[in-house]
Amino acid sequence: MDLILAQTFLEIVHTRSFLRAAEQLHVTPTSVSARVRTLEELLGRVLFVRNKAGAALTPAGEQFLPHATSLIQVWERARHQVAVPTGRRAVLSVGCDVSLWDPLLLQWLLWMRSAAGHLAIRTEVGVPAELLDKTASGVLDIAIVYAPQQRPGLRVELLIEEKLVMVTTSKRPRIPSPLDYVYVDWGSDFATQHWLAYPGLSNAAVRAGLGPLGREYLLEAGGTGYFRLDVVRTHLETGRLRRVPDTPEFLYPAYAVYAVGADPKLVNPALAGLRQVTRPRQPPASPARSRTRSRA
């Protein structure tokens, strides 16, 4: 079967629209329709029902979905393995959420170098939706993301339930004014919980889309903000940062996502390393009261 037909099928499933699939694939809607007709003729079944809401899978389409996913994944794995560098047995591709890579990805790379030196490693940083797409298609072997959506053909493993805590550079820790607050975008769930706890801080003077950027700004310019406990732990121990008393903590879990049919010789060492570097450490004493939220 032509891989382009399977890719087109999966893009329609993902976007639920022939038109949006055409835009993503950079072809005309007519080309997408022609590919679907060809695929349906090869299989002898109708795969989609088109209506005003978009495109929905028929029962035959539902049955074909895991096979199309496996076909693309096998191809991508084969393409990567052909390009194995000299002295390595295989290539492992891992993507990490932009809000989670520091310092997790570096710690994992160092662990892999000593424990799985036979593997060549390719890493990238991106947004969760793109990383999950690449994992589903086989471009990535593992994605490390926050609060991933469940997708067919993918397994999800909890690595660590990280905490977001309010810290400050002030010697007199207290709830800040918006002018002294650094708001970091930790995702939609955090935004909702944060607004419920601190509606008055919604207009912070500084807003950062990346945790490392917000943290470095805070350390240089001073102020208060929410950051991952494991990342600011050293600064808390040295006294450069302080916990703000009587403030809620928010859970920020990290997950490893990989294909159901992933090669165990690749993913097992990688998962072992991720479990090792995310093992919780004993936190310092904290005056904070805890407010946690469950993952939907």
Short mmCIF file of N, CA and C in Angstrom, two decimals, residues 39-203:
data_model
loop_
_atom_site.label_atom_id
_atom_site.label_comp_id
_atom_site.label_asym_id
_atom_site.label_seq_id
_atom_site.Cartn_x
_atom_site.Cartn_y
_atom_site.Cartn_z
N LEU A 39 -7.92 4.46 -1.69
CA LEU A 39 -7.77 3.60 -0.52
C LEU A 39 -9.01 2.75 -0.30
N GLU A 40 -10.18 3.34 -0.46
CA GLU A 40 -11.43 2.61 -0.28
C GLU A 40 -11.60 1.53 -1.34
N GLU A 41 -11.14 1.81 -2.55
CA GLU A 41 -11.21 0.80 -3.61
C GLU A 41 -10.27 -0.36 -3.32
N LEU A 42 -9.07 -0.05 -2.78
CA LEU A 42 -8.13 -1.11 -2.43
C LEU A 42 -8.66 -2.01 -1.32
N LEU A 43 -9.34 -1.40 -0.35
CA LEU A 43 -9.86 -2.16 0.79
C LEU A 43 -11.25 -2.73 0.55
N GLY A 44 -11.94 -2.16 -0.43
CA GLY A 44 -13.30 -2.62 -0.71
C GLY A 44 -14.30 -2.21 0.35
N ARG A 45 -14.01 -1.12 1.06
CA ARG A 45 -14.89 -0.63 2.12
C ARG A 45 -14.90 0.89 2.13
N VAL A 46 -16.01 1.46 2.56
CA VAL A 46 -16.11 2.91 2.76
C VAL A 46 -15.51 3.23 4.12
N LEU A 47 -14.60 4.20 4.17
CA LEU A 47 -13.88 4.49 5.40
C LEU A 47 -14.40 5.72 6.15
N PHE A 48 -14.99 6.66 5.42
CA PHE A 48 -15.46 7.90 6.04
C PHE A 48 -16.90 8.21 5.67
N VAL A 49 -17.57 8.87 6.61
CA VAL A 49 -18.88 9.47 6.34
C VAL A 49 -18.69 10.97 6.45
N ARG A 50 -19.02 11.71 5.39
CA ARG A 50 -18.85 13.16 5.39
C ARG A 50 -20.19 13.83 5.66
N ASN A 51 -20.17 14.82 6.56
CA ASN A 51 -21.37 15.59 6.86
C ASN A 51 -20.97 17.02 7.19
N LYS A 52 -21.93 17.81 7.66
CA LYS A 52 -21.65 19.22 7.95
C LYS A 52 -20.63 19.37 9.07
N ALA A 53 -20.58 18.41 9.96
CA ALA A 53 -19.64 18.48 11.09
C ALA A 53 -18.22 18.10 10.69
N GLY A 54 -18.05 17.52 9.50
CA GLY A 54 -16.73 17.12 9.04
C GLY A 54 -16.72 15.71 8.52
N ALA A 55 -15.73 14.93 8.93
CA ALA A 55 -15.59 13.55 8.47
C ALA A 55 -15.49 12.62 9.67
N ALA A 56 -16.31 11.57 9.65
CA ALA A 56 -16.32 10.58 10.74
C ALA A 56 -16.00 9.21 10.18
N LEU A 57 -15.34 8.39 10.98
CA LEU A 57 -14.98 7.05 10.55
C LEU A 57 -16.20 6.13 10.54
N THR A 58 -16.26 5.29 9.53
CA THR A 58 -17.25 4.21 9.50
C THR A 58 -16.70 3.05 10.34
N PRO A 59 -17.49 2.02 10.61
CA PRO A 59 -16.94 0.85 11.32
C PRO A 59 -15.71 0.26 10.63
N ALA A 60 -15.73 0.26 9.29
CA ALA A 60 -14.56 -0.24 8.56
C ALA A 60 -13.36 0.68 8.78
N GLY A 61 -13.63 1.98 8.83
CA GLY A 61 -12.55 2.94 9.09
C GLY A 61 -11.95 2.75 10.46
N GLU A 62 -12.80 2.48 11.46
CA GLU A 62 -12.31 2.22 12.81
C GLU A 62 -11.41 0.99 12.84
N GLN A 63 -11.78 -0.04 12.07
CA GLN A 63 -10.97 -1.25 12.03
C GLN A 63 -9.63 -1.01 11.33
N PHE A 64 -9.63 -0.13 10.35
CA PHE A 64 -8.40 0.12 9.60
C PHE A 64 -7.44 1.05 10.34
N LEU A 65 -7.95 1.86 11.27
CA LEU A 65 -7.14 2.87 11.95
C LEU A 65 -5.87 2.30 12.59
N PRO A 66 -5.94 1.26 13.42
CA PRO A 66 -4.69 0.77 14.04
C PRO A 66 -3.70 0.22 13.02
N HIS A 67 -4.20 -0.32 11.92
CA HIS A 67 -3.30 -0.85 10.89
C HIS A 67 -2.58 0.29 10.16
N ALA A 68 -3.31 1.37 9.88
CA ALA A 68 -2.69 2.52 9.23
C ALA A 68 -1.63 3.14 10.14
N THR A 69 -1.95 3.23 11.43
CA THR A 69 -1.00 3.78 12.40
C THR A 69 0.26 2.92 12.46
N SER A 70 0.09 1.62 12.52
CA SER A 70 1.24 0.70 12.58
C SER A 70 2.09 0.79 11.32
N LEU A 71 1.43 0.93 10.18
CA LEU A 71 2.14 1.01 8.91
C LEU A 71 3.09 2.21 8.89
N ILE A 72 2.59 3.37 9.32
CA ILE A 72 3.42 4.57 9.33
C ILE A 72 4.53 4.46 10.36
N GLN A 73 4.21 3.91 11.52
CA GLN A 73 5.23 3.77 12.57
C GLN A 73 6.36 2.85 12.13
N VAL A 74 6.00 1.74 11.49
CA VAL A 74 7.02 0.80 11.02
C VAL A 74 7.92 1.46 10.00
N TRP A 75 7.33 2.23 9.10
CA TRP A 75 8.11 2.92 8.07
C TRP A 75 9.07 3.93 8.70
N GLU A 76 8.57 4.74 9.64
CA GLU A 76 9.42 5.75 10.26
C GLU A 76 10.56 5.10 11.04
N ARG A 77 10.26 4.02 11.75
CA ARG A 77 11.33 3.33 12.49
C ARG A 77 12.38 2.77 11.53
N ALA A 78 11.92 2.21 10.43
CA ALA A 78 12.85 1.66 9.44
C ALA A 78 13.72 2.77 8.84
N ARG A 79 13.10 3.91 8.55
CA ARG A 79 13.84 5.03 7.97
C ARG A 79 14.92 5.53 8.92
N HIS A 80 14.60 5.59 10.21
CA HIS A 80 15.58 6.05 11.19
C HIS A 80 16.71 5.05 11.39
N GLN A 81 16.36 3.77 11.43
CA GLN A 81 17.37 2.75 11.72
C GLN A 81 18.37 2.60 10.57
N VAL A 82 17.95 2.89 9.36
CA VAL A 82 18.87 2.81 8.22
C VAL A 82 19.99 3.84 8.37
N ALA A 83 19.67 4.95 9.07
CA ALA A 83 20.64 6.04 9.23
C ALA A 83 21.43 5.93 10.53
N VAL A 84 21.60 4.74 11.06
CA VAL A 84 22.33 4.56 12.32
C VAL A 84 23.80 4.96 12.14
N PRO A 85 24.32 5.84 13.01
CA PRO A 85 25.73 6.23 12.90
C PRO A 85 26.67 5.05 13.16
N THR A 86 27.86 5.13 12.62
CA THR A 86 28.87 4.09 12.83
C THR A 86 29.18 3.93 14.32
N GLY A 87 29.20 2.70 14.78
CA GLY A 87 29.50 2.44 16.18
C GLY A 87 28.28 2.36 17.08
N ARG A 88 27.10 2.61 16.51
CA ARG A 88 25.87 2.52 17.28
C ARG A 88 24.96 1.45 16.65
N ARG A 89 24.11 0.84 17.48
CA ARG A 89 23.25 -0.24 17.00
C ARG A 89 21.91 0.25 16.49
N ALA A 90 21.43 1.35 17.05
CA ALA A 90 20.10 1.85 16.68
C ALA A 90 20.00 3.32 17.06
N VAL A 91 18.96 3.98 16.53
CA VAL A 91 18.71 5.39 16.81
C VAL A 91 17.45 5.51 17.65
N LEU A 92 17.55 6.23 18.75
CA LEU A 92 16.42 6.50 19.64
C LEU A 92 16.06 7.97 19.53
N SER A 93 14.79 8.26 19.21
CA SER A 93 14.33 9.64 19.06
C SER A 93 13.37 9.99 20.19
N VAL A 94 13.69 11.05 20.91
CA VAL A 94 12.89 11.45 22.07
C VAL A 94 12.58 12.94 21.98
N GLY A 95 11.32 13.28 22.24
CA GLY A 95 10.90 14.68 22.27
C GLY A 95 10.42 15.05 23.65
N CYS A 96 10.66 16.30 24.05
CA CYS A 96 10.29 16.74 25.40
C CYS A 96 9.53 18.06 25.34
N ASP A 97 8.51 18.17 26.16
CA ASP A 97 7.73 19.39 26.30
C ASP A 97 8.66 20.56 26.66
N VAL A 98 8.41 21.73 26.07
CA VAL A 98 9.26 22.89 26.32
C VAL A 98 9.29 23.27 27.80
N SER A 99 8.23 22.94 28.53
CA SER A 99 8.16 23.30 29.94
C SER A 99 8.79 22.26 30.86
N LEU A 100 9.26 21.14 30.29
CA LEU A 100 9.78 20.05 31.11
C LEU A 100 11.25 19.71 30.84
N TRP A 101 11.82 20.22 29.75
CA TRP A 101 13.14 19.74 29.34
C TRP A 101 14.25 20.10 30.33
N ASP A 102 14.11 21.21 31.03
CA ASP A 102 15.15 21.68 31.94
C ASP A 102 14.80 21.34 33.38
N PRO A 103 15.60 20.50 34.08
CA PRO A 103 16.87 19.88 33.65
C PRO A 103 16.70 18.41 33.25
N LEU A 104 15.46 17.95 33.13
CA LEU A 104 15.19 16.52 32.94
C LEU A 104 15.92 15.95 31.73
N LEU A 105 15.85 16.64 30.60
CA LEU A 105 16.40 16.07 29.36
C LEU A 105 17.91 15.92 29.45
N LEU A 106 18.59 16.91 30.00
CA LEU A 106 20.05 16.81 30.14
C LEU A 106 20.43 15.68 31.09
N GLN A 107 19.73 15.58 32.22
CA GLN A 107 20.02 14.50 33.17
C GLN A 107 19.82 13.14 32.53
N TRP A 108 18.77 13.01 31.73
CA TRP A 108 18.49 11.74 31.06
C TRP A 108 19.56 11.42 30.02
N LEU A 109 19.99 12.43 29.25
CA LEU A 109 21.03 12.21 28.24
C LEU A 109 22.32 11.72 28.89
N LEU A 110 22.68 12.30 30.01
CA LEU A 110 23.90 11.87 30.70
C LEU A 110 23.76 10.44 31.21
N TRP A 111 22.57 10.10 31.71
CA TRP A 111 22.33 8.73 32.18
C TRP A 111 22.42 7.75 31.01
N MET A 112 21.83 8.11 29.88
CA MET A 112 21.84 7.23 28.71
C MET A 112 23.25 7.03 28.18
N ARG A 113 24.07 8.06 28.24
CA ARG A 113 25.43 7.93 27.72
C ARG A 113 26.21 6.87 28.48
N SER A 114 25.99 6.79 29.79
CA SER A 114 26.73 5.82 30.60
C SER A 114 26.07 4.45 30.62
N ALA A 115 24.74 4.40 30.51
CA ALA A 115 24.02 3.13 30.66
C ALA A 115 23.60 2.50 29.34
N ALA A 116 23.50 3.29 28.28
CA ALA A 116 23.05 2.75 26.99
C ALA A 116 23.85 3.38 25.86
N GLY A 117 25.16 3.26 25.97
CA GLY A 117 26.04 3.88 24.99
C GLY A 117 25.95 3.28 23.60
N HIS A 118 25.28 2.14 23.47
CA HIS A 118 25.15 1.51 22.15
C HIS A 118 24.09 2.19 21.29
N LEU A 119 23.32 3.11 21.89
CA LEU A 119 22.25 3.79 21.16
C LEU A 119 22.67 5.19 20.73
N ALA A 120 22.37 5.53 19.49
CA ALA A 120 22.48 6.92 19.05
C ALA A 120 21.18 7.61 19.44
N ILE A 121 21.28 8.84 19.92
CA ILE A 121 20.10 9.52 20.45
C ILE A 121 19.85 10.83 19.71
N ARG A 122 18.60 11.03 19.34
CA ARG A 122 18.17 12.29 18.73
C ARG A 122 17.10 12.89 19.63
N THR A 123 17.26 14.15 20.01
CA THR A 123 16.29 14.79 20.89
C THR A 123 15.75 16.06 20.24
N GLU A 124 14.56 16.44 20.66
CA GLU A 124 13.98 17.71 20.24
C GLU A 124 13.05 18.21 21.33
N VAL A 125 12.79 19.50 21.31
CA VAL A 125 11.89 20.14 22.27
C VAL A 125 10.75 20.77 21.49
N GLY A 126 9.52 20.61 21.99
CA GLY A 126 8.37 21.15 21.27
C GLY A 126 7.14 21.23 22.15
N VAL A 127 6.02 21.53 21.52
CA VAL A 127 4.75 21.62 22.25
C VAL A 127 4.10 20.23 22.25
N PRO A 128 3.29 19.94 23.27
CA PRO A 128 2.75 18.58 23.44
C PRO A 128 2.02 18.02 22.22
N ALA A 129 1.16 18.81 21.60
CA ALA A 129 0.36 18.29 20.48
C ALA A 129 1.26 17.80 19.35
N GLU A 130 2.29 18.57 19.01
CA GLU A 130 3.20 18.18 17.94
C GLU A 130 4.02 16.95 18.32
N LEU A 131 4.45 16.89 19.57
CA LEU A 131 5.23 15.74 20.02
C LEU A 131 4.40 14.46 19.99
N LEU A 132 3.13 14.56 20.39
CA LEU A 132 2.26 13.38 20.35
C LEU A 132 1.99 12.95 18.92
N ASP A 133 1.80 13.92 18.02
CA ASP A 133 1.62 13.59 16.60
C ASP A 133 2.82 12.80 16.08
N LYS A 134 4.01 13.27 16.42
CA LYS A 134 5.23 12.62 15.94
C LYS A 134 5.41 11.23 16.56
N THR A 135 4.97 11.08 17.80
CA THR A 135 5.05 9.77 18.43
C THR A 135 4.06 8.81 17.80
N ALA A 136 2.87 9.29 17.53
CA ALA A 136 1.84 8.45 16.89
C ALA A 136 2.27 8.01 15.50
N SER A 137 2.99 8.89 14.79
CA SER A 137 3.40 8.56 13.42
C SER A 137 4.72 7.80 13.37
N GLY A 138 5.41 7.67 14.51
CA GLY A 138 6.67 6.93 14.53
C GLY A 138 7.90 7.78 14.35
N VAL A 139 7.75 9.09 14.18
CA VAL A 139 8.91 9.97 14.05
C VAL A 139 9.68 10.00 15.37
N LEU A 140 8.94 10.01 16.49
CA LEU A 140 9.55 9.94 17.82
C LEU A 140 9.26 8.59 18.45
N ASP A 141 10.22 8.08 19.19
CA ASP A 141 10.00 6.85 19.95
C ASP A 141 9.30 7.13 21.27
N ILE A 142 9.64 8.25 21.89
CA ILE A 142 9.06 8.62 23.18
C ILE A 142 8.84 10.13 23.22
N ALA A 143 7.72 10.54 23.79
CA ALA A 143 7.47 11.96 24.06
C ALA A 143 7.31 12.13 25.56
N ILE A 144 7.93 13.16 26.10
CA ILE A 144 7.81 13.49 27.53
C ILE A 144 6.98 14.75 27.62
N VAL A 145 5.77 14.63 28.12
CA VAL A 145 4.84 15.75 28.09
C VAL A 145 4.04 15.86 29.39
N TYR A 146 3.40 17.00 29.53
CA TYR A 146 2.51 17.26 30.66
C TYR A 146 1.07 17.00 30.21
N ALA A 147 0.33 16.24 31.00
CA ALA A 147 -1.10 16.00 30.79
C ALA A 147 -1.44 15.64 29.34
N PRO A 148 -0.91 14.54 28.81
CA PRO A 148 -1.19 14.17 27.42
C PRO A 148 -2.61 13.68 27.22
N GLN A 149 -3.15 13.93 26.05
CA GLN A 149 -4.46 13.39 25.68
C GLN A 149 -4.29 11.93 25.28
N GLN A 150 -5.26 11.11 25.66
CA GLN A 150 -5.23 9.70 25.27
C GLN A 150 -5.44 9.58 23.76
N ARG A 151 -4.62 8.74 23.13
CA ARG A 151 -4.74 8.51 21.69
C ARG A 151 -4.63 7.01 21.42
N PRO A 152 -5.34 6.54 20.40
CA PRO A 152 -5.24 5.12 20.06
C PRO A 152 -3.82 4.77 19.62
N GLY A 153 -3.34 3.63 20.07
CA GLY A 153 -2.02 3.17 19.67
C GLY A 153 -0.88 3.69 20.51
N LEU A 154 -1.18 4.51 21.54
CA LEU A 154 -0.13 5.07 22.39
C LEU A 154 -0.32 4.64 23.84
N ARG A 155 0.80 4.38 24.50
CA ARG A 155 0.78 4.08 25.94
C ARG A 155 1.27 5.31 26.70
N VAL A 156 0.71 5.51 27.89
CA VAL A 156 1.07 6.67 28.72
C VAL A 156 1.54 6.17 30.08
N GLU A 157 2.72 6.61 30.50
CA GLU A 157 3.27 6.21 31.80
C GLU A 157 3.62 7.45 32.62
N LEU A 158 3.10 7.51 33.84
CA LEU A 158 3.43 8.61 34.74
C LEU A 158 4.89 8.50 35.19
N LEU A 159 5.64 9.59 35.02
CA LEU A 159 7.03 9.62 35.45
C LEU A 159 7.17 10.26 36.83
N ILE A 160 6.55 11.42 36.98
CA ILE A 160 6.69 12.14 38.25
C ILE A 160 5.54 13.13 38.39
N GLU A 161 5.05 13.27 39.60
CA GLU A 161 4.06 14.30 39.89
C GLU A 161 4.79 15.50 40.49
N GLU A 162 5.34 16.29 39.60
CA GLU A 162 6.06 17.49 40.01
C GLU A 162 5.10 18.49 40.65
N LYS A 163 5.62 19.34 41.52
CA LYS A 163 4.81 20.37 42.16
C LYS A 163 5.25 21.76 41.70
N LEU A 164 4.28 22.62 41.49
CA LEU A 164 4.55 24.03 41.25
C LEU A 164 4.35 24.76 42.57
N VAL A 165 5.35 25.51 43.00
CA VAL A 165 5.29 26.20 44.29
C VAL A 165 5.62 27.67 44.10
N MET A 166 5.06 28.51 44.98
CA MET A 166 5.34 29.93 44.90
C MET A 166 6.63 30.24 45.65
N VAL A 167 7.58 30.85 44.94
CA VAL A 167 8.86 31.22 45.53
C VAL A 167 9.11 32.70 45.28
N THR A 168 10.02 33.25 46.07
CA THR A 168 10.31 34.68 45.96
C THR A 168 11.77 34.95 46.28
N THR A 169 12.27 36.07 45.78
CA THR A 169 13.62 36.52 46.12
C THR A 169 13.60 37.43 47.35
N SER A 170 12.41 37.81 47.79
CA SER A 170 12.28 38.72 48.93
C SER A 170 12.67 38.03 50.24
N LYS A 171 13.28 38.80 51.13
CA LYS A 171 13.63 38.27 52.45
C LYS A 171 12.41 38.22 53.36
N ARG A 172 11.33 38.85 52.93
CA ARG A 172 10.08 38.82 53.69
C ARG A 172 8.99 38.23 52.79
N PRO A 173 8.97 36.90 52.65
CA PRO A 173 8.04 36.25 51.72
C PRO A 173 6.58 36.55 52.06
N ARG A 174 5.83 36.99 51.05
CA ARG A 174 4.39 37.23 51.21
C ARG A 174 3.76 37.27 49.83
N ILE A 175 2.43 37.27 49.80
CA ILE A 175 1.72 37.35 48.52
C ILE A 175 2.09 38.65 47.84
N PRO A 176 2.56 38.61 46.59
CA PRO A 176 3.05 39.83 45.95
C PRO A 176 1.94 40.66 45.33
N SER A 177 2.30 41.85 44.91
CA SER A 177 1.42 42.66 44.08
C SER A 177 1.68 42.27 42.62
N PRO A 178 0.75 42.60 41.71
CA PRO A 178 0.98 42.27 40.29
C PRO A 178 2.28 42.84 39.74
N LEU A 179 2.73 43.98 40.28
CA LEU A 179 3.95 44.60 39.78
C LEU A 179 5.19 43.78 40.11
N ASP A 180 5.12 42.97 41.16
CA ASP A 180 6.28 42.16 41.57
C ASP A 180 6.14 40.69 41.17
N TYR A 181 5.12 40.39 40.40
CA TYR A 181 4.81 38.99 40.11
C TYR A 181 5.26 38.60 38.71
N VAL A 182 5.84 37.41 38.61
CA VAL A 182 6.22 36.83 37.31
C VAL A 182 5.31 35.64 37.06
N TYR A 183 4.44 35.78 36.07
CA TYR A 183 3.50 34.69 35.76
C TYR A 183 4.09 33.82 34.66
N VAL A 184 4.22 32.54 34.95
CA VAL A 184 4.72 31.57 33.96
C VAL A 184 3.54 30.75 33.45
N ASP A 185 3.47 30.60 32.15
CA ASP A 185 2.39 29.83 31.53
C ASP A 185 2.69 28.34 31.66
N TRP A 186 2.08 27.72 32.66
CA TRP A 186 2.25 26.28 32.89
C TRP A 186 1.10 25.48 32.30
N GLY A 187 0.33 26.05 31.40
CA GLY A 187 -0.76 25.32 30.76
C GLY A 187 -2.12 25.78 31.24
N SER A 188 -3.16 25.29 30.55
CA SER A 188 -4.53 25.74 30.81
C SER A 188 -5.03 25.32 32.19
N ASP A 189 -4.67 24.11 32.63
CA ASP A 189 -5.11 23.66 33.96
C ASP A 189 -4.55 24.56 35.05
N PHE A 190 -3.28 24.87 34.95
CA PHE A 190 -2.66 25.76 35.93
C PHE A 190 -3.31 27.14 35.88
N ALA A 191 -3.57 27.63 34.67
CA ALA A 191 -4.17 28.96 34.54
C ALA A 191 -5.50 29.04 35.27
N THR A 192 -6.31 27.99 35.15
CA THR A 192 -7.62 27.98 35.82
C THR A 192 -7.45 27.95 37.33
N GLN A 193 -6.61 27.04 37.83
CA GLN A 193 -6.39 26.93 39.26
C GLN A 193 -5.76 28.20 39.84
N HIS A 194 -4.85 28.78 39.09
CA HIS A 194 -4.17 30.00 39.54
C HIS A 194 -5.16 31.15 39.64
N TRP A 195 -6.03 31.27 38.66
CA TRP A 195 -7.01 32.37 38.68
C TRP A 195 -7.96 32.22 39.86
N LEU A 196 -8.36 30.98 40.16
CA LEU A 196 -9.25 30.75 41.30
C LEU A 196 -8.56 31.12 42.62
N ALA A 197 -7.26 30.86 42.70
CA ALA A 197 -6.53 31.15 43.94
C ALA A 197 -6.10 32.62 44.03
N TYR A 198 -5.73 33.20 42.88
CA TYR A 198 -5.18 34.56 42.87
C TYR A 198 -5.75 35.39 41.72
N PRO A 199 -7.02 35.71 41.74
CA PRO A 199 -7.58 36.53 40.64
C PRO A 199 -6.91 37.89 40.53
N GLY A 200 -6.37 38.40 41.64
CA GLY A 200 -5.73 39.70 41.61
C GLY A 200 -4.37 39.71 40.94
N LEU A 201 -3.81 38.52 40.66
CA LEU A 201 -2.50 38.45 40.02
C LEU A 201 -2.59 38.13 38.53
N SER A 202 -3.80 38.21 37.99
CA SER A 202 -3.98 37.87 36.57
C SER A 202 -3.30 38.87 35.65
N ASN A 203 -3.07 40.09 36.13
CA ASN A 203 -2.42 41.12 35.32
C ASN A 203 -0.98 41.33 35.79
#
